[in-house]
PDB file of C-alpha atoms in Angstrom:
ATOM      1  CA  UNK A   1     126.752-115.402-125.974  1.00  0.00           C
ATOM      2  CA  UNK A   2     129.954-112.887-125.695  1.00  0.00           C
ATOM      3  CA  UNK A   3     129.282-111.741-129.653  1.00  0.00           C
ATOM      4  CA  UNK A   4     125.724-111.566-128.784  1.00  0.00           C
ATOM      5  CA  UNK A   5     126.075-109.376-125.810  1.00  0.00           C
ATOM      6  CA  UNK A   6     128.184-107.043-127.692  1.00  0.00           C
ATOM      7  CA  UNK A   7     125.958-107.285-130.355  1.00  0.00           C
ATOM      8  CA  UNK A   8     123.354-106.461-127.775  1.00  0.00           C
ATOM      9  CA  UNK A   9     125.392-102.404-125.694  1.00  0.00           C
ATOM     10  CA  UNK A  10     126.557-101.400-129.779  1.00  0.00           C
ATOM     11  CA  UNK A  11     122.804-101.862-130.519  1.00  0.00           C
ATOM     12  CA  UNK A  12     122.018-100.099-127.282  1.00  0.00           C
ATOM     13  CA  UNK A  13     124.800 -97.503-128.128  1.00  0.00           C
ATOM     14  CA  UNK A  14     124.304 -96.851-130.527  1.00  0.00           C
ATOM     15  CA  UNK A  15     120.579 -96.289-129.284  1.00  0.00           C
ATOM     16  CA  UNK A  16     121.621 -94.269-126.608  1.00  0.00           C
ATOM     17  CA  UNK A  17     123.632 -91.837-129.225  1.00  0.00           C
ATOM     18  CA  UNK A  18     120.947 -91.353-131.196  1.00  0.00           C
ATOM     19  CA  UNK A  19     118.896 -88.240-131.403  1.00  0.00           C
ATOM     20  CA  UNK A  20     116.056 -87.519-128.908  1.00  0.00           C
ATOM     21  CA  UNK A  21     113.134 -87.525-131.642  1.00  0.00           C
ATOM     22  CA  UNK A  22     110.297 -84.857-130.938  1.00  0.00           C
ATOM     23  CA  UNK A  23     107.096 -86.213-129.253  1.00  0.00           C
ATOM     24  CA  UNK A  24     104.118 -87.746-130.642  1.00  0.00           C
ATOM     25  CA  UNK A  25     100.907 -86.603-130.202  1.00  0.00           C
ATOM     26  CA  UNK A  26      98.328 -89.687-129.877  1.00  0.00           C
ATOM     27  CA  UNK A  27      95.433 -87.257-130.713  1.00  0.00           C
ATOM     28  CA  UNK A  28      96.557 -86.023-133.728  1.00  0.00           C
ATOM     29  CA  UNK A  29      98.666 -89.450-134.304  1.00  0.00           C
ATOM     30  CA  UNK A  30      94.765 -90.650-134.686  1.00  0.00           C
ATOM     31  CA  UNK A  31      93.761 -87.801-137.421  1.00  0.00           C
ATOM     32  CA  UNK A  32      96.663 -88.967-138.493  1.00  0.00           C
ATOM     33  CA  UNK A  33      96.227 -92.076-139.012  1.00  0.00           C
ATOM     34  CA  UNK A  34      93.293 -92.348-141.031  1.00  0.00           C
ATOM     35  CA  UNK A  35      95.211 -92.701-144.436  1.00  0.00           C
ATOM     36  CA  UNK A  36      96.689 -95.749-143.129  1.00  0.00           C
ATOM     37  CA  UNK A  37      93.764 -97.672-141.816  1.00  0.00           C
ATOM     38  CA  UNK A  38      93.169 -99.638-145.605  1.00  0.00           C
ATOM     39  CA  UNK A  39      96.387-101.320-144.608  1.00  0.00           C
ATOM     40  CA  UNK A  40      97.165-101.231-140.911  1.00  0.00           C
ATOM     41  CA  UNK A  41      93.662-101.768-139.935  1.00  0.00           C
ATOM     42  CA  UNK A  42      91.828 -98.139-138.238  1.00  0.00           C
ATOM     43  CA  UNK A  43      93.573 -98.482-134.533  1.00  0.00           C
ATOM     44  CA  UNK A  44      96.910-100.444-135.908  1.00  0.00           C
ATOM     45  CA  UNK A  45      95.501-104.019-136.183  1.00  0.00           C
ATOM     46  CA  UNK A  46      96.016-104.970-139.945  1.00  0.00           C
ATOM     47  CA  UNK A  47      92.691-106.654-141.262  1.00  0.00           C
ATOM     48  CA  UNK A  48      94.966-108.837-143.521  1.00  0.00           C
ATOM     49  CA  UNK A  49      98.711-110.742-142.587  1.00  0.00           C
ATOM     50  CA  UNK A  50      99.981-108.596-145.616  1.00  0.00           C
ATOM     51  CA  UNK A  51     100.870-106.044-143.747  1.00  0.00           C
ATOM     52  CA  UNK A  52     102.504-106.020-139.856  1.00  0.00           C
ATOM     53  CA  UNK A  53     100.269-105.305-137.739  1.00  0.00           C
ATOM     54  CA  UNK A  54     100.899-101.293-135.229  1.00  0.00           C
ATOM     55  CA  UNK A  55      98.971-101.642-132.477  1.00  0.00           C
ATOM     56  CA  UNK A  56     100.832-101.589-129.273  1.00  0.00           C
ATOM     57  CA  UNK A  57     104.521-101.578-131.372  1.00  0.00           C
ATOM     58  CA  UNK A  58     107.403 -98.995-128.810  1.00  0.00           C
ATOM     59  CA  UNK A  59     106.274 -96.184-130.431  1.00  0.00           C
ATOM     60  CA  UNK A  60     110.845 -95.356-130.805  1.00  0.00           C
ATOM     61  CA  UNK A  61     111.005 -98.372-133.138  1.00  0.00           C
ATOM     62  CA  UNK A  62     107.272 -97.173-134.895  1.00  0.00           C
ATOM     63  CA  UNK A  63     109.284 -93.735-135.756  1.00  0.00           C
ATOM     64  CA  UNK A  64     112.925 -95.242-136.900  1.00  0.00           C
ATOM     65  CA  UNK A  65     110.709 -97.349-138.746  1.00  0.00           C
ATOM     66  CA  UNK A  66     108.760 -94.796-140.919  1.00  0.00           C
ATOM     67  CA  UNK A  67     112.161 -92.344-140.248  1.00  0.00           C
ATOM     68  CA  UNK A  68     113.882 -94.956-142.223  1.00  0.00           C
ATOM     69  CA  UNK A  69     111.243 -95.798-145.222  1.00  0.00           C
ATOM     70  CA  UNK A  70     111.415 -92.069-145.828  1.00  0.00           C
ATOM     71  CA  UNK A  71     115.111 -91.888-146.286  1.00  0.00           C
ATOM     72  CA  UNK A  72     115.184 -94.845-148.390  1.00  0.00           C
ATOM     73  CA  UNK A  73     117.267 -97.104-145.781  1.00  0.00           C
ATOM     74  CA  UNK A  74     115.255 -99.394-145.937  1.00  0.00           C
ATOM     75  CA  UNK A  75     112.959-100.181-149.246  1.00  0.00           C
ATOM     76  CA  UNK A  76     109.484-100.605-149.286  1.00  0.00           C
ATOM     77  CA  UNK A  77     107.328 -99.408-152.576  1.00  0.00           C
ATOM     78  CA  UNK A  78     104.114 -99.102-151.070  1.00  0.00           C
ATOM     79  CA  UNK A  79     105.248 -97.839-148.012  1.00  0.00           C
ATOM     80  CA  UNK A  80     107.929 -94.922-150.270  1.00  0.00           C
ATOM     81  CA  UNK A  81     105.230 -92.772-151.347  1.00  0.00           C
ATOM     82  CA  UNK A  82     103.059 -92.641-148.093  1.00  0.00           C
ATOM     83  CA  UNK A  83     106.441 -90.930-146.346  1.00  0.00           C
ATOM     84  CA  UNK A  84     107.289 -88.784-148.315  1.00  0.00           C
ATOM     85  CA  UNK A  85     105.610 -85.875-146.892  1.00  0.00           C
ATOM     86  CA  UNK A  86     105.332 -85.954-143.038  1.00  0.00           C
ATOM     87  CA  UNK A  87     107.029 -84.362-141.050  1.00  0.00           C
ATOM     88  CA  UNK A  88     109.225 -85.448-138.127  1.00  0.00           C
ATOM     89  CA  UNK A  89     105.837 -84.583-136.220  1.00  0.00           C
ATOM     90  CA  UNK A  90     103.253 -86.715-138.553  1.00  0.00           C
ATOM     91  CA  UNK A  91     105.895 -89.702-137.575  1.00  0.00           C
ATOM     92  CA  UNK A  92     105.943 -89.167-133.943  1.00  0.00           C
ATOM     93  CA  UNK A  93     102.184 -88.826-133.698  1.00  0.00           C
ATOM     94  CA  UNK A  94     101.687 -90.995-135.455  1.00  0.00           C
ATOM     95  CA  UNK A  95     103.814 -93.558-133.638  1.00  0.00           C
ATOM     96  CA  UNK A  96     102.245 -92.042-130.443  1.00  0.00           C
ATOM     97  CA  UNK A  97      98.790 -93.057-131.714  1.00  0.00           C
ATOM     98  CA  UNK A  98      99.476 -97.173-132.504  1.00  0.00           C
ATOM     99  CA  UNK A  99     102.271 -97.529-130.159  1.00  0.00           C
ATOM    100  CA  UNK A 100      99.193 -96.934-127.861  1.00  0.00           C
ATOM    101  CA  UNK A 101      96.314 -99.383-128.570  1.00  0.00           C
ATOM    102  CA  UNK A 102      96.027-102.513-128.529  1.00  0.00           C
ATOM    103  CA  UNK A 103      97.706-105.527-130.605  1.00  0.00           C
ATOM    104  CA  UNK A 104      94.926-108.417-131.302  1.00  0.00           C
ATOM    105  CA  UNK A 105      96.346-112.085-130.140  1.00  0.00           C
ATOM    106  CA  UNK A 106      97.650-114.319-132.689  1.00  0.00           C
ATOM    107  CA  UNK A 107      97.129-118.762-132.781  1.00  0.00           C
ATOM    108  CA  UNK A 108      99.623-120.812-133.316  1.00  0.00           C
ATOM    109  CA  UNK A 109     100.043-123.949-135.093  1.00  0.00           C
ATOM    110  CA  UNK A 110     100.394-126.434-132.329  1.00  0.00           C
ATOM    111  CA  UNK A 111     103.206-128.261-134.833  1.00  0.00           C
ATOM    112  CA  UNK A 112     105.798-125.700-135.028  1.00  0.00           C
ATOM    113  CA  UNK A 113     104.729-124.765-130.991  1.00  0.00           C
ATOM    114  CA  UNK A 114     108.223-127.002-129.737  1.00  0.00           C
ATOM    115  CA  UNK A 115     110.686-126.658-131.886  1.00  0.00           C
ATOM    116  CA  UNK A 116     109.365-122.345-132.256  1.00  0.00           C
ATOM    117  CA  UNK A 117     109.873-122.384-128.692  1.00  0.00           C
ATOM    118  CA  UNK A 118     113.581-123.527-129.188  1.00  0.00           C
ATOM    119  CA  UNK A 119     114.723-121.437-131.346  1.00  0.00           C
ATOM    120  CA  UNK A 120     113.067-118.872-129.547  1.00  0.00           C
ATOM    121  CA  UNK A 121     114.336-119.376-126.200  1.00  0.00           C
ATOM    122  CA  UNK A 122     117.235-121.035-126.613  1.00  0.00           C
ATOM    123  CA  UNK A 123     119.228-120.852-130.529  1.00  0.00           C
ATOM    124  CA  UNK A 124     120.298-123.101-132.161  1.00  0.00           C
ATOM    125  CA  UNK A 125     124.528-123.498-130.198  1.00  0.00           C
ATOM    126  CA  UNK A 126     124.950-125.517-133.883  1.00  0.00           C
ATOM    127  CA  UNK A 127     124.448-123.345-135.877  1.00  0.00           C
ATOM    128  CA  UNK A 128     125.183-119.835-133.967  1.00  0.00           C
ATOM    129  CA  UNK A 129     122.245-118.301-133.996  1.00  0.00           C
ATOM    130  CA  UNK A 130     121.154-116.727-130.926  1.00  0.00           C
ATOM    131  CA  UNK A 131     118.210-116.891-128.177  1.00  0.00           C
ATOM    132  CA  UNK A 132     115.129-114.193-129.597  1.00  0.00           C
ATOM    133  CA  UNK A 133     114.153-113.188-126.605  1.00  0.00           C
ATOM    134  CA  UNK A 134     117.396-111.712-125.176  1.00  0.00           C
ATOM    135  CA  UNK A 135     116.784-109.258-127.656  1.00  0.00           C
ATOM    136  CA  UNK A 136     113.296-109.513-127.957  1.00  0.00           C
ATOM    137  CA  UNK A 137     112.147-110.341-124.307  1.00  0.00           C
ATOM    138  CA  UNK A 138     110.927-113.726-123.109  1.00  0.00           C
ATOM    139  CA  UNK A 139     107.061-113.026-124.244  1.00  0.00           C
ATOM    140  CA  UNK A 140     107.807-110.860-127.280  1.00  0.00           C
ATOM    141  CA  UNK A 141     107.165-107.137-126.313  1.00  0.00           C
ATOM    142  CA  UNK A 142     110.406-106.173-127.090  1.00  0.00           C
ATOM    143  CA  UNK A 143     112.900-103.589-125.796  1.00  0.00           C
ATOM    144  CA  UNK A 144     111.484 -99.859-126.330  1.00  0.00           C
ATOM    145  CA  UNK A 145     114.003 -97.824-125.393  1.00  0.00           C
ATOM    146  CA  UNK A 146     116.653 -99.774-127.600  1.00  0.00           C
ATOM    147  CA  UNK A 147     113.581 -98.832-130.647  1.00  0.00           C
ATOM    148  CA  UNK A 148     113.493-103.998-130.558  1.00  0.00           C
ATOM    149  CA  UNK A 149     110.299-104.561-131.845  1.00  0.00           C
ATOM    150  CA  UNK A 150     107.776-105.985-130.307  1.00  0.00           C
ATOM    151  CA  UNK A 151     107.061-109.555-131.850  1.00  0.00           C
ATOM    152  CA  UNK A 152     103.949-111.836-129.668  1.00  0.00           C
ATOM    153  CA  UNK A 153     101.403-111.881-131.540  1.00  0.00           C
ATOM    154  CA  UNK A 154     102.626-109.940-135.036  1.00  0.00           C
ATOM    155  CA  UNK A 155     101.957-112.029-138.793  1.00  0.00           C
ATOM    156  CA  UNK A 156     104.020-115.312-138.957  1.00  0.00           C
ATOM    157  CA  UNK A 157     103.644-113.911-142.203  1.00  0.00           C
ATOM    158  CA  UNK A 158     104.980-110.618-141.657  1.00  0.00           C
ATOM    159  CA  UNK A 159     107.553-111.893-138.948  1.00  0.00           C
ATOM    160  CA  UNK A 160     108.441-115.090-142.117  1.00  0.00           C
ATOM    161  CA  UNK A 161     108.654-111.939-144.510  1.00  0.00           C
ATOM    162  CA  UNK A 162     111.164-109.573-142.622  1.00  0.00           C
ATOM    163  CA  UNK A 163     113.362-112.729-141.346  1.00  0.00           C
ATOM    164  CA  UNK A 164     113.962-113.076-145.488  1.00  0.00           C
ATOM    165  CA  UNK A 165     114.582-109.957-146.262  1.00  0.00           C
ATOM    166  CA  UNK A 166     117.446-109.258-143.290  1.00  0.00           C
ATOM    167  CA  UNK A 167     118.959-112.573-144.253  1.00  0.00           C
ATOM    168  CA  UNK A 168     118.975-111.393-147.995  1.00  0.00           C
ATOM    169  CA  UNK A 169     120.603-108.629-147.388  1.00  0.00           C
ATOM    170  CA  UNK A 170     117.045-106.803-148.292  1.00  0.00           C
ATOM    171  CA  UNK A 171     116.391-105.380-145.388  1.00  0.00           C
ATOM    172  CA  UNK A 172     119.653-103.175-143.785  1.00  0.00           C
ATOM    173  CA  UNK A 173     118.457-100.990-141.070  1.00  0.00           C
ATOM    174  CA  UNK A 174     119.403-102.912-138.409  1.00  0.00           C
ATOM    175  CA  UNK A 175     122.025-101.475-136.178  1.00  0.00           C
ATOM    176  CA  UNK A 176     125.305-103.617-136.642  1.00  0.00           C
ATOM    177  CA  UNK A 177     123.758-105.964-138.200  1.00  0.00           C
ATOM    178  CA  UNK A 178     122.669-108.151-135.459  1.00  0.00           C
ATOM    179  CA  UNK A 179     119.770-108.920-138.313  1.00  0.00           C
ATOM    180  CA  UNK A 180     120.939-109.689-140.494  1.00  0.00           C
ATOM    181  CA  UNK A 181     123.739-111.470-138.628  1.00  0.00           C
ATOM    182  CA  UNK A 182     121.257-113.904-136.404  1.00  0.00           C
ATOM    183  CA  UNK A 183     118.419-114.438-139.659  1.00  0.00           C
ATOM    184  CA  UNK A 184     121.568-115.263-142.113  1.00  0.00           C
ATOM    185  CA  UNK A 185     121.745-118.214-140.008  1.00  0.00           C
ATOM    186  CA  UNK A 186     117.957-119.469-140.532  1.00  0.00           C
ATOM    187  CA  UNK A 187     117.261-122.401-141.946  1.00  0.00           C
ATOM    188  CA  UNK A 188     114.055-122.022-143.818  1.00  0.00           C
ATOM    189  CA  UNK A 189     112.388-124.874-140.938  1.00  0.00           C
ATOM    190  CA  UNK A 190     113.796-122.009-138.378  1.00  0.00           C
ATOM    191  CA  UNK A 191     112.258-119.370-139.400  1.00  0.00           C
ATOM    192  CA  UNK A 192     109.043-121.050-139.719  1.00  0.00           C
ATOM    193  CA  UNK A 193     108.717-122.099-136.567  1.00  0.00           C
ATOM    194  CA  UNK A 194     109.653-118.961-134.448  1.00  0.00           C
ATOM    195  CA  UNK A 195     107.223-116.256-136.977  1.00  0.00           C
ATOM    196  CA  UNK A 196     104.411-119.288-135.999  1.00  0.00           C
ATOM    197  CA  UNK A 197     105.495-119.003-132.181  1.00  0.00           C
ATOM    198  CA  UNK A 198     105.914-115.831-131.866  1.00  0.00           C
ATOM    199  CA  UNK A 199     102.175-115.032-133.898  1.00  0.00           C
ATOM    200  CA  UNK A 200     101.366-116.596-130.828  1.00  0.00           C
ATOM    201  CA  UNK A 201     103.035-114.966-127.838  1.00  0.00           C
ATOM    202  CA  UNK A 202     100.634-113.219-125.233  1.00  0.00           C
TER     203      UNK A 202
END
């Protein structure tokens, strides 16, 4: 718990020390989001679980991810060309637009609810996996001020893929390696259960 608290405080410190990003314009973002619709949906609710839902996600988190895709800090062959020509204002506008939308709810498999809820709310003391809700909130709404993402109603397929990427070190844009540390300690069953559980959170 002490280690988790230290990680959280470090994450907040990094966030607080980061330069303020440009203020986003929702209406401008709506126009710019047309190119995003084929994968993420016109309102940020992706029609396919191959792509994450962006609706209702924290603007700061979305803006950070776009910036990381552009800088190469976060690698993705599909996103790299999409963000290559985006300015800081473009990213702020897109983030503001998608953040203003409401994420469509998901449905979770009853078979995975119990295990997923256990890991999400209490973690696994034996393996050192902290409770997910410590950073993502009891209802999975994240912490916008710290740029920690909303997980509730996010596609389980996407969450599972990101946890695997963090565990393998293939995704490394998490503050102080927080998610890489957590995901690397999770079993395959825990990853699947938590991913399914958050999809059903509202």
